[in-house]
mmCIF file of C-alpha atoms in Angstrom:
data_model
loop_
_atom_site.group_PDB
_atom_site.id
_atom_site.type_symbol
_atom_site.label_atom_id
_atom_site.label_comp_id
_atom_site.label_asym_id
_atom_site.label_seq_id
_atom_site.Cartn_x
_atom_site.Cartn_y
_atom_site.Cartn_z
ATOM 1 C CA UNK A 195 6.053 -23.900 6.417
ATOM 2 C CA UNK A 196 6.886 -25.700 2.950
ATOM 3 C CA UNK A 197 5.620 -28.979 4.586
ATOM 4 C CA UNK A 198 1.894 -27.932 5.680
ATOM 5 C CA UNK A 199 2.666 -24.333 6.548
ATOM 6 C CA UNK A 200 1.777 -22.845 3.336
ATOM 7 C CA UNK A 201 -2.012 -24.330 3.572
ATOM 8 C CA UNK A 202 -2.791 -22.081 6.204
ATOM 9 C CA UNK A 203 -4.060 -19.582 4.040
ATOM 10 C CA UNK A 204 -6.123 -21.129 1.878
ATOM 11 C CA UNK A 205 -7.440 -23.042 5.463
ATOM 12 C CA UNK A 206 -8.412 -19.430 6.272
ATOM 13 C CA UNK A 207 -9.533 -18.070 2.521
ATOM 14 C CA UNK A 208 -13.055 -20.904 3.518
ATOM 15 C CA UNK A 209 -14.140 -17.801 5.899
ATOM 16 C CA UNK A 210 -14.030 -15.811 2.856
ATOM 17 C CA UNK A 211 -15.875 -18.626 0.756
ATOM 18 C CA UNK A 212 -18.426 -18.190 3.070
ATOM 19 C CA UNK A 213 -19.182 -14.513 3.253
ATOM 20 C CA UNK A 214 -18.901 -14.558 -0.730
ATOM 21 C CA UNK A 215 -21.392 -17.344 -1.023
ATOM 22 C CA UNK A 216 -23.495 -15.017 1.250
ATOM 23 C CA UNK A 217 -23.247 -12.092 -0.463
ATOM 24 C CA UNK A 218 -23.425 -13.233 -3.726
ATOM 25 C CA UNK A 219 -27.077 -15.129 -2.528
ATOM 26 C CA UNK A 220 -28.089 -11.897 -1.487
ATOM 27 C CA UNK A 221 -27.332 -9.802 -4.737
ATOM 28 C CA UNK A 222 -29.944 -9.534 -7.498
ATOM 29 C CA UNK A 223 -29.430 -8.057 -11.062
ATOM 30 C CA UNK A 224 -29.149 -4.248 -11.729
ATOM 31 C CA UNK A 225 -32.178 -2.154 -12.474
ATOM 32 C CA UNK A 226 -30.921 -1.400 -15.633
ATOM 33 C CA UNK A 227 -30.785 -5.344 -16.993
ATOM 34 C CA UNK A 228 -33.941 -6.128 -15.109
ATOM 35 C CA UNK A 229 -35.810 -3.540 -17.367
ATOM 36 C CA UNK A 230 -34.675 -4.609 -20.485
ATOM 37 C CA UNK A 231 -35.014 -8.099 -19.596
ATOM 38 C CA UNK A 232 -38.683 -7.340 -18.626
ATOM 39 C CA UNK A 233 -39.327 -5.462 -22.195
ATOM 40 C CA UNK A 234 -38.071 -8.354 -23.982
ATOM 41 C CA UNK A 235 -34.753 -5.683 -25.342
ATOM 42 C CA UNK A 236 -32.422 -8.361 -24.328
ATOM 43 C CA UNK A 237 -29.376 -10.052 -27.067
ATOM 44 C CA UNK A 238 -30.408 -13.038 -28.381
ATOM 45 C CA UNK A 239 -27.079 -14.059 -29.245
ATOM 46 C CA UNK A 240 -24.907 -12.159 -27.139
ATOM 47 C CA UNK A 241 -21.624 -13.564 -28.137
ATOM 48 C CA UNK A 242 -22.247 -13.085 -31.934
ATOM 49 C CA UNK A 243 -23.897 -9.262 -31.557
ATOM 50 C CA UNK A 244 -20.604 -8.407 -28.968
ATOM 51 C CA UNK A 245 -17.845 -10.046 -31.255
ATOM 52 C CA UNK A 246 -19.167 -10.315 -34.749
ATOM 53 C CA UNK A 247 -20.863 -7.787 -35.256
ATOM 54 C CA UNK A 248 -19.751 -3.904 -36.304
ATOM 55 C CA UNK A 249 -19.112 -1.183 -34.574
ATOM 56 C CA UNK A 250 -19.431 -3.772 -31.444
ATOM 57 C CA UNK A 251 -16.615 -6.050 -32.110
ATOM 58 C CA UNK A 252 -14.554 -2.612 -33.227
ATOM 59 C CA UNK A 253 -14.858 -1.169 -29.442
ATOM 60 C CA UNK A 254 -13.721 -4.614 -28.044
ATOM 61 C CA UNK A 255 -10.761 -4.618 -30.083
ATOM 62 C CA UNK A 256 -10.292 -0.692 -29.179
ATOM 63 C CA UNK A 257 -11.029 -1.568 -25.886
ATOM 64 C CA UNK A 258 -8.174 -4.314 -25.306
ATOM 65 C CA UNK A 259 -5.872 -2.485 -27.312
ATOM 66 C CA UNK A 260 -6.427 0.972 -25.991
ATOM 67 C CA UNK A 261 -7.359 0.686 -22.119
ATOM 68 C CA UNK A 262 -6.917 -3.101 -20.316
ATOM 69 C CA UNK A 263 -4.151 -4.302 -22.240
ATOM 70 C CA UNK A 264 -1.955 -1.430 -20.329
ATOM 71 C CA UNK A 265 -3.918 -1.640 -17.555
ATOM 72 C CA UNK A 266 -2.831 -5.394 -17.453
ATOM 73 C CA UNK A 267 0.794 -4.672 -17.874
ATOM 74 C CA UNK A 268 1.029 -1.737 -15.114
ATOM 75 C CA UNK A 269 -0.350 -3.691 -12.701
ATOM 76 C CA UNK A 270 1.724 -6.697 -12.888
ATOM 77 C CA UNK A 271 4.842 -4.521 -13.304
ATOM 78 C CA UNK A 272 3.658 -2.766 -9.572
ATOM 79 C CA UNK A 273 2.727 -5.910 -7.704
ATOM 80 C CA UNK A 274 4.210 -8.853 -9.086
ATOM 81 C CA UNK A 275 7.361 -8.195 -11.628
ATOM 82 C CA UNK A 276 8.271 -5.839 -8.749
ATOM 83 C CA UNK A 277 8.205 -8.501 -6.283
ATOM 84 C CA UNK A 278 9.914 -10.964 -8.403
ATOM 85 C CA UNK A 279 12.466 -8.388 -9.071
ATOM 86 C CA UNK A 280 13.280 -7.779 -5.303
ATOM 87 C CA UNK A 281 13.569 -11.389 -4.907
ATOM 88 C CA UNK A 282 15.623 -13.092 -7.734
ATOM 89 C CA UNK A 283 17.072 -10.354 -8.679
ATOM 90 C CA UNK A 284 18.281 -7.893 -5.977
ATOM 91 C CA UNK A 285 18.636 -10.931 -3.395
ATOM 92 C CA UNK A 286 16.353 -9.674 -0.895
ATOM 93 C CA UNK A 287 15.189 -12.285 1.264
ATOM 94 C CA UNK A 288 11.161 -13.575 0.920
ATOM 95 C CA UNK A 289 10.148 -11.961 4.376
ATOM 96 C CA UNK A 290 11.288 -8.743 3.642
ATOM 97 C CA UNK A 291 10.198 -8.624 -0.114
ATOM 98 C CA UNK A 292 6.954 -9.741 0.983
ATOM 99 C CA UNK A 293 6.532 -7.165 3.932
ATOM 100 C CA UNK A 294 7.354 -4.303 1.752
ATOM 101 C CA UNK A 295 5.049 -5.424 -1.055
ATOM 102 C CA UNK A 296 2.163 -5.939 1.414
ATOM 103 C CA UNK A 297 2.903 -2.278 2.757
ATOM 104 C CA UNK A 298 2.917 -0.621 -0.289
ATOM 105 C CA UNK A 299 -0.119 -2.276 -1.172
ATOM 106 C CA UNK A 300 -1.917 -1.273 1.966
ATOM 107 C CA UNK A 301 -0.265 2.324 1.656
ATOM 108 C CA UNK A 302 -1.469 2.350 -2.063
ATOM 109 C CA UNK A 303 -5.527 0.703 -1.547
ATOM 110 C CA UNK A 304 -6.883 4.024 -1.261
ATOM 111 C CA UNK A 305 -5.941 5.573 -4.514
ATOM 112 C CA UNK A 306 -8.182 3.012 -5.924
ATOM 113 C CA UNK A 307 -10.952 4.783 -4.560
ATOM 114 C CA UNK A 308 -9.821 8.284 -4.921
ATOM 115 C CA UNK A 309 -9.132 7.772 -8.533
ATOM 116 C CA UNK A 310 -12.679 6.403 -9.057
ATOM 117 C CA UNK A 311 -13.886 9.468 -7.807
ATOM 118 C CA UNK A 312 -11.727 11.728 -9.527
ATOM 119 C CA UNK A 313 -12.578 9.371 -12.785
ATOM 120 C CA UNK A 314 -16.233 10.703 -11.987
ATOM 121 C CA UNK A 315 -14.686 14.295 -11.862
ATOM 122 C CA UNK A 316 -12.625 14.325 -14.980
ATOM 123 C CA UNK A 317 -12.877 11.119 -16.929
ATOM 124 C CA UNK A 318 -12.252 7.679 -16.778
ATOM 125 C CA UNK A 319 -9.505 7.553 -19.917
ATOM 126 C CA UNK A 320 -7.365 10.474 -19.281
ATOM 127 C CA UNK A 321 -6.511 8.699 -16.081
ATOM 128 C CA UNK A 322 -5.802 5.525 -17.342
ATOM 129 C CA UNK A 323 -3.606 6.397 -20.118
ATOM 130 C CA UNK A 324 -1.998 9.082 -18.049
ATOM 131 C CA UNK A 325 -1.112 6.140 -15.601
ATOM 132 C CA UNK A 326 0.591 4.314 -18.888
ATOM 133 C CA UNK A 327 2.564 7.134 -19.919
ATOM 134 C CA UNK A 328 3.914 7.623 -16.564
ATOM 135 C CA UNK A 329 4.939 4.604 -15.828
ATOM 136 C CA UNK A 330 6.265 3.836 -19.246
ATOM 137 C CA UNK A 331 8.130 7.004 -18.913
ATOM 138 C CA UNK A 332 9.875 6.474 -15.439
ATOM 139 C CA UNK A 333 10.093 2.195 -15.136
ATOM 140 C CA UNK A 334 13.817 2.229 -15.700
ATOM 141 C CA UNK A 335 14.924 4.744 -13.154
ATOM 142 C CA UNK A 336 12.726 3.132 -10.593
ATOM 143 C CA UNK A 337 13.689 -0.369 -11.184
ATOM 144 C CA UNK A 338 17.566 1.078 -11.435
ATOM 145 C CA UNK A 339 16.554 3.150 -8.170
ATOM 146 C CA UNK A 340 15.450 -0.166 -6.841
ATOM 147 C CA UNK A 341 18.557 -1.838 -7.189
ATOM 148 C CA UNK A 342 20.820 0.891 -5.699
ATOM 149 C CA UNK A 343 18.349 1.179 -2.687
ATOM 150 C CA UNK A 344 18.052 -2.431 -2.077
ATOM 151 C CA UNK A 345 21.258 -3.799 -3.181
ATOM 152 C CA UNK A 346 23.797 -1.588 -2.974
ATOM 153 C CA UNK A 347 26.705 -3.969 -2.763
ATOM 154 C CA UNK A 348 25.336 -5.796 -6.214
ATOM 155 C CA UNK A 349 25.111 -2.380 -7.988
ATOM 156 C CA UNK A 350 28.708 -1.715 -7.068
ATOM 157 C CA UNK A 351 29.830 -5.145 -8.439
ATOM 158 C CA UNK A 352 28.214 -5.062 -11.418
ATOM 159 C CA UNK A 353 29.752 -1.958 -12.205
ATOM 160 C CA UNK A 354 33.463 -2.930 -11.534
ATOM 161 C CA UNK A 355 33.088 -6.773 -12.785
ATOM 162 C CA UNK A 356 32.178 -6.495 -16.401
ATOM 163 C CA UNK A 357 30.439 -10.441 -17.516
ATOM 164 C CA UNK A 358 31.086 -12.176 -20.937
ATOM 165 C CA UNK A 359 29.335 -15.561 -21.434
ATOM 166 C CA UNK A 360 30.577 -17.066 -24.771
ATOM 167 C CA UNK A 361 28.454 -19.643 -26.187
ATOM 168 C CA UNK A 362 26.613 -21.338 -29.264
ATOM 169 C CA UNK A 363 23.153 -22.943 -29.838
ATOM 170 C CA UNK A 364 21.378 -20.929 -27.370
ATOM 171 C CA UNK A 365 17.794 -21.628 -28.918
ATOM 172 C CA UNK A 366 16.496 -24.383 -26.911
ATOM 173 C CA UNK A 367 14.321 -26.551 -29.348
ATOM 174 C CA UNK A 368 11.168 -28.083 -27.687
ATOM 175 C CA UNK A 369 11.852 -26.432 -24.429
ATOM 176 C CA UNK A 370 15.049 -28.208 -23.823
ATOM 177 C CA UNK A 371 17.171 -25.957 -22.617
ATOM 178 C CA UNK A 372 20.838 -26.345 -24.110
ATOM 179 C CA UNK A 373 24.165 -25.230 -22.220
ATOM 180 C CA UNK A 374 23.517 -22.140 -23.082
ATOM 181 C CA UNK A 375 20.409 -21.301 -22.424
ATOM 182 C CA UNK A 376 21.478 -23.011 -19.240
ATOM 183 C CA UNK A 377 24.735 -20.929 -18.738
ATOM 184 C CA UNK A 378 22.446 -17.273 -19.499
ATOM 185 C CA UNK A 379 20.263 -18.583 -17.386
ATOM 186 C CA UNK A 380 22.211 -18.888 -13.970
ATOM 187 C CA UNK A 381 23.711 -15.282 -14.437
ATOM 188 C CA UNK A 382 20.242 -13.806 -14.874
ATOM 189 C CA UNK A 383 19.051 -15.306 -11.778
ATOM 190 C CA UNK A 384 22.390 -14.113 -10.150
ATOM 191 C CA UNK A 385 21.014 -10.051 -10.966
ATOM 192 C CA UNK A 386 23.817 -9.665 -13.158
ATOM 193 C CA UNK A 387 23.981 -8.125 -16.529
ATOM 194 C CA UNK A 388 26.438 -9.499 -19.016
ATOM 195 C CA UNK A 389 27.213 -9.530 -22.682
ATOM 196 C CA UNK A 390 26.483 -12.615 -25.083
ATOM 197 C CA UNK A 391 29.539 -13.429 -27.497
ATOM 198 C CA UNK A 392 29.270 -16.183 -30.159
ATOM 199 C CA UNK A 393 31.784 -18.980 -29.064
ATOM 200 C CA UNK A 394 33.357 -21.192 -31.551
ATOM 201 C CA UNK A 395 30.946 -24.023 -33.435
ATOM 202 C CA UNK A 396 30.236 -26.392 -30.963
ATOM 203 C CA UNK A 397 31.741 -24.930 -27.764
ATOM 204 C CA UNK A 398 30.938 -25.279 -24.467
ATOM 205 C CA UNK A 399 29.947 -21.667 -22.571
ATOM 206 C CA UNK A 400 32.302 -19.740 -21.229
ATOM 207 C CA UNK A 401 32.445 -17.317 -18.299
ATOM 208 C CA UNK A 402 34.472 -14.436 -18.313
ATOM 209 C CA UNK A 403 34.985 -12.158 -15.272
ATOM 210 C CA UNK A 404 36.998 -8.674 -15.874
ATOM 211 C CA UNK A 405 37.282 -7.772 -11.859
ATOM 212 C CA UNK A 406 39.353 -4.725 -11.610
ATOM 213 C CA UNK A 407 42.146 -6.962 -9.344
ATOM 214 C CA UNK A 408 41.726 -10.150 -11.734
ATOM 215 C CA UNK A 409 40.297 -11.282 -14.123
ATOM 216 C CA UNK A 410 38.816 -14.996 -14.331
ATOM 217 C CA UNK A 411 37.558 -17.223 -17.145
ATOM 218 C CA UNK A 412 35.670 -20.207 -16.707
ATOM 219 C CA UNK A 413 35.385 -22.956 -19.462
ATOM 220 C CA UNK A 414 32.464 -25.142 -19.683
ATOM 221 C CA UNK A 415 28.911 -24.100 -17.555
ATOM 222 C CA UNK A 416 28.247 -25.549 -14.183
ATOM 223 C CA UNK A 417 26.105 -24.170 -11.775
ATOM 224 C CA UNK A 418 28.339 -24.837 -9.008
ATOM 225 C CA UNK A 419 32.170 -23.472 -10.979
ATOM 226 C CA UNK A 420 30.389 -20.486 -12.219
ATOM 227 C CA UNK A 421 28.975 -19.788 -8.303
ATOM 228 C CA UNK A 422 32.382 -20.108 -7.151
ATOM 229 C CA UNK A 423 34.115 -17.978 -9.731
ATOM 230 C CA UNK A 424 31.862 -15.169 -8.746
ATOM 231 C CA UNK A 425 31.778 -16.034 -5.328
ATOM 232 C CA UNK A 426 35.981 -15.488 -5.511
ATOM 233 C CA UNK A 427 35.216 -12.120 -7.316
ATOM 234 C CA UNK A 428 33.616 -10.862 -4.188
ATOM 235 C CA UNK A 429 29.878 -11.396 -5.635
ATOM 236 C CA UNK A 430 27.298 -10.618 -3.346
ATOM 237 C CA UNK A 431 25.228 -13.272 -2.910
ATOM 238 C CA UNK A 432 22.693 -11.881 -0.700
ATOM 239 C CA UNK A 433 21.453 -8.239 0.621
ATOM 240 C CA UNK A 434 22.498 -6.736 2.756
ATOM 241 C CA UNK A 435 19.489 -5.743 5.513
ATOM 242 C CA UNK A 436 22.066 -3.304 7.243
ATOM 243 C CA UNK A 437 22.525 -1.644 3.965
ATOM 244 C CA UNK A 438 19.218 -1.688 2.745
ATOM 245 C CA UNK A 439 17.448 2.300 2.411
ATOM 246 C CA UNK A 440 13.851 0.594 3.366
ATOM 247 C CA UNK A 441 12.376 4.099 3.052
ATOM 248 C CA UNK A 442 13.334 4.820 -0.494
ATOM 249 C CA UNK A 443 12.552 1.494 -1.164
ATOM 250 C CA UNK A 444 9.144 0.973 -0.086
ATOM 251 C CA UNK A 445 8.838 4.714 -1.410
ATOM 252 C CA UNK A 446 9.475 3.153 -4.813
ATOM 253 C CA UNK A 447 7.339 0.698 -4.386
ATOM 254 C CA UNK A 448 4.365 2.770 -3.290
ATOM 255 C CA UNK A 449 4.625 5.128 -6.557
ATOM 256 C CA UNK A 450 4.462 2.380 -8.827
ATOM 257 C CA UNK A 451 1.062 1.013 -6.801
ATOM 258 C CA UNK A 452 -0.197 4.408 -7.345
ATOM 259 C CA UNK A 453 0.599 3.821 -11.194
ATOM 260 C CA UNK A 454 -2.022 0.758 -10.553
ATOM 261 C CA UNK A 455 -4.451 2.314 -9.056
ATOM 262 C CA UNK A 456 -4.865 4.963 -11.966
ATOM 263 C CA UNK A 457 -4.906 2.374 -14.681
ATOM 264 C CA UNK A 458 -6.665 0.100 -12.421
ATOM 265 C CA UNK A 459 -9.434 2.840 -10.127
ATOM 266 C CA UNK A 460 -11.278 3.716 -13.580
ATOM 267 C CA UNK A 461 -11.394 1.113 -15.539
ATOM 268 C CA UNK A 462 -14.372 -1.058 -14.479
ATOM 269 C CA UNK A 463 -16.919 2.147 -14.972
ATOM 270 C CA UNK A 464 -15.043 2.747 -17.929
ATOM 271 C CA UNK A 465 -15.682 -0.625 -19.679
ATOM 272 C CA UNK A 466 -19.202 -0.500 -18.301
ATOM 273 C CA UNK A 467 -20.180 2.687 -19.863
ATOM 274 C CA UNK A 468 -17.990 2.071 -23.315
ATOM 275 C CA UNK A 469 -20.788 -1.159 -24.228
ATOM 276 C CA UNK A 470 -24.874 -1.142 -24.474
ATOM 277 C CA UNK A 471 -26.837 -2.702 -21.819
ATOM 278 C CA UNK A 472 -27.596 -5.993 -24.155
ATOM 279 C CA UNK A 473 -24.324 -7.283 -24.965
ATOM 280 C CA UNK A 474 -22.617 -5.481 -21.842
ATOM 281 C CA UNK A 475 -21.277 -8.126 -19.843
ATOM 282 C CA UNK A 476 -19.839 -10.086 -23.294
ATOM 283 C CA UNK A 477 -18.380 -7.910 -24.187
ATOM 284 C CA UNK A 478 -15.928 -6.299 -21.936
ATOM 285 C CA UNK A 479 -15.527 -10.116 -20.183
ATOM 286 C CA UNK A 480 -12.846 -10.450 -23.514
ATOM 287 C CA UNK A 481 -10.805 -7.906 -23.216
ATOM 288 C CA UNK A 482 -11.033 -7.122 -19.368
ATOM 289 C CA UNK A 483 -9.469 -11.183 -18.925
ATOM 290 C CA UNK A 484 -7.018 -10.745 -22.779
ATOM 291 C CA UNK A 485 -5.911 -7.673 -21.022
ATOM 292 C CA UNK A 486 -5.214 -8.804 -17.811
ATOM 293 C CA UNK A 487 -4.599 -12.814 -18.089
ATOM 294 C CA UNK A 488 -2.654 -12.489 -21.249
ATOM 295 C CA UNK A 489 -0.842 -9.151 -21.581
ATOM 296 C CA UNK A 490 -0.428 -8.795 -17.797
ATOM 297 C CA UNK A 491 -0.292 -12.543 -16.803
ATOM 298 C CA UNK A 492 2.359 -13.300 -19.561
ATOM 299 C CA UNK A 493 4.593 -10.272 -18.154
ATOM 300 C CA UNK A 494 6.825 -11.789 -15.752
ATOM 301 C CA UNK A 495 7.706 -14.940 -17.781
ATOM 302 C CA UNK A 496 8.181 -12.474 -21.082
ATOM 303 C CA UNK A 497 10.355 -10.153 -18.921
ATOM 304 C CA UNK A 498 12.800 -13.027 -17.492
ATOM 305 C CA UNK A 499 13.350 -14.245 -21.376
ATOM 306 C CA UNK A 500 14.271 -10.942 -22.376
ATOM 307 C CA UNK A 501 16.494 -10.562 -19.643
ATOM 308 C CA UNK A 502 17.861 -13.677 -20.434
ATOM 309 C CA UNK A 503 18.162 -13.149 -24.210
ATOM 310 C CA UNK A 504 19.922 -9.886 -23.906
ATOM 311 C CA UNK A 505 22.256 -9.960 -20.312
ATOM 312 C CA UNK A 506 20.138 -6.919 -19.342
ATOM 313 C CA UNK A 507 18.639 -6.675 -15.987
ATOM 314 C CA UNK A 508 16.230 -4.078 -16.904
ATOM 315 C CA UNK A 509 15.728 -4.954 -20.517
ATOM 316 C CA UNK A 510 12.615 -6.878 -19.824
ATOM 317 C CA UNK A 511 10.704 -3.770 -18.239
ATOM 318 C CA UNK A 512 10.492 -3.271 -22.434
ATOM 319 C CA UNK A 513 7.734 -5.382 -22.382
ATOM 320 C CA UNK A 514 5.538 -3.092 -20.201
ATOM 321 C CA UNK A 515 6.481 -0.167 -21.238
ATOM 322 C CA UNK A 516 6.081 -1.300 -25.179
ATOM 323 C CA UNK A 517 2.302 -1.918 -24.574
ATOM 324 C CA UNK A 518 1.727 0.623 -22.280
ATOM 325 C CA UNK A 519 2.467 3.166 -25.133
ATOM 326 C CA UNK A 520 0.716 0.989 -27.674
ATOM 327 C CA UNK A 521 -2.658 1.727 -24.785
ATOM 328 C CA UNK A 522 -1.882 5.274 -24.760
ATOM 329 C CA UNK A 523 -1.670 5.525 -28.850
ATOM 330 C CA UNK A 524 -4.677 3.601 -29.614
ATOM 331 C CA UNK A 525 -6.700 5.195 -26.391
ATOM 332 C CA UNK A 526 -5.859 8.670 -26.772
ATOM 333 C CA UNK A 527 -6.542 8.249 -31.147
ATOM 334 C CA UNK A 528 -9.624 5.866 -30.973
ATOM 335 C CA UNK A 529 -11.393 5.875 -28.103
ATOM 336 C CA UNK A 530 -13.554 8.821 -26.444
ATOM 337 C CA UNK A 531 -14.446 9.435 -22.700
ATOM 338 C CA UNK A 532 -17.320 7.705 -21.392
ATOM 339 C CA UNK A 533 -18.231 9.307 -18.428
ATOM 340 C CA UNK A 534 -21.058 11.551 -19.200
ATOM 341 C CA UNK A 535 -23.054 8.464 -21.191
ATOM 342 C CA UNK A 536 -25.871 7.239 -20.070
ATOM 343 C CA UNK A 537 -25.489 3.738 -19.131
ATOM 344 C CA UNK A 538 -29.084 3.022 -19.071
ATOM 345 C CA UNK A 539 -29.932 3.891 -22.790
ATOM 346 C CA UNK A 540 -26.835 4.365 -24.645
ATOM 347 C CA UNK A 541 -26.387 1.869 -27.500
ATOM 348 C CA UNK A 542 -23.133 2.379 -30.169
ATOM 349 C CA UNK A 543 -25.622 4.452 -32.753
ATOM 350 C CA UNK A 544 -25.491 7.035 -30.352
ATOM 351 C CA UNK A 545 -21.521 8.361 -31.006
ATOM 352 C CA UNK A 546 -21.016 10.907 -34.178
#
């Protein structure tokens, strides 16, 4: 597979080309934009009435602030800091993380369309930001019921083997990481937790192991001494399939899917209806992509350096969590529902 294996699907994504190319070829613009194009209402400048111009460039802001910023976060904490988290950190092996990832996904693809329609029932932003304040509310006893469903053995080790890595000079300047960095490294990606202790001026890092029958300390980081010292402390390496609970896992899994298909279900009606007909398309292209590309694409590289920064397992799922409430604040103060407007004449002038 890693020699020509892994071209197979993107071999097989052509048939999809194909049917996009068709259906694209066969779509034609809305109503809506083909009248205003044909009474001559269009922007002239699109990009400077959408982001330079008031109240316009306010609802952009509001709108990446207080709706796709979160949205961004809570879906890339469900499908891929979830994923990541099975894998590097819990040990579970790629086909099973995978499998139960693709099942909760299937399991979950249907919310997406119920919560559109209950979005046409009771609103499109008191289901996203109810989807933010859930998940930032239950993220840590998820991800910690995660880890005792998946990995039961690591969970037990942690708690008996407190970790001390002593070291200096763990800023790496120009992305070179130094031993440090290095050293804090390693025992993240080993789905331990551990405490950071300033070692003396110019030291190398140190390892210390308190295992209830012995304790161990390691001068110096290597990769391959520090894998044997926790290796002889009866680390768990791997998981255990036999002692995975793959219900309450994938259970797990499926709720926080659900979580993305609230934030998610909603929100492209909602950014529809939240801009005029004119400047439409400009304007919720920025913060639909800031939303999603930066605050949710930057998520699982900000969560490993937290992780890594602090010796916490979990202490990256701050990240989500933090701008999930910053969504809910600025939604629930700033913005207003949107699902009684009238898409085909509403213009900003309109609101109180």
């Amino acid at each position: 597979f890693a020699e020509w294996g892994w071209r197979i699907p993107f071999w097989l994504s052509l048939i999809l080309l194909i049917f996009s190319v068709y259906i694209r070829l066969k779509l034609h613009e809305s109503p809506i934009f083909q009248k205003m194009k044909s009474e001559g209402k269009g922007s002239k400048s699109p990009l400077t009435d959408s982001f330079f111009k008031y109240p316009n460039n306010k609802f952009v802001l509001l709108a990446l602030l207080g709706a796709t910023a979160g949205q961004g976060v809570v879906w890339y904490t469900g499908q891929f800091y979830a994923l990541f988290f099975l894998i590097i950190t819990l040990k579970l092996d790629y086909i099973s993380a995978y499998t139960l990832i693709g099942i909760s996904l299937l399991i979950g693809t249907p919310f997406f369309i119920f919560f559109g329609w209950l979005s046409d029932k009771i609103g499109r932003l008191k289901i996203i930001l109810t989807g933010c304040l859930i998940a930032a509310v239950t993220y840590f006893p998820l991800f910690q019921g995660l880890t005792h469903y998946v990995n039961p053995a690591l969970e037990e080790y942690s708690a008996k083997t407190p970790i001390t890595v002593a070291a200096t000079e763990c800023l790496a300047p120009w992305n070179v990481p130094t031993p440090c960095d290095s050293a804090r490294d390693f025992v993240t990606k080993a789905g331990l937790s551990f405490v950071t202790t300033d070692g003396p001026a110019g030291s190398a890092p140190t390892l210390t192991l308190k295992h209830p029958t012995a304790s161990k300390t390691v001068q110096g980081y290597s990769a391959a001494t520090w894998g044997a010292a926790l290796a002889e402390s009866g680390y768990p390496a791997k998981a255990d399939p036999a002692k995975v609970n793959w219900f309450m896992t994938e259970l797990i899994l499926v709720i926080m899917v659900i979580y993305v298909t609230m934030v998610y279900g909603p929100i492209a009606a909602f950014l529809v209806e939240l801009f005029p007909t004119k400047i439409r398309y400009t304007s919720m292209s920025l913060p639909y992509h800031i939303g999603n590309g930066w605050f949710g694409g930057m998520l699982p590289l900000t969560a490993t350096a937290m992780v890594a920064a602090t010796g916490d397992i979990y202490y990256g799922l701050w990240y989500p969590i933090v701008v999930s409430i910053m969504t809910l604040i600025i939604g629930a103060i700033f913005l207003s529902e949107t699902k009684n407007r009238d898409i085909r004449t509403y213009d900003h002038s309109m609101l109180p």
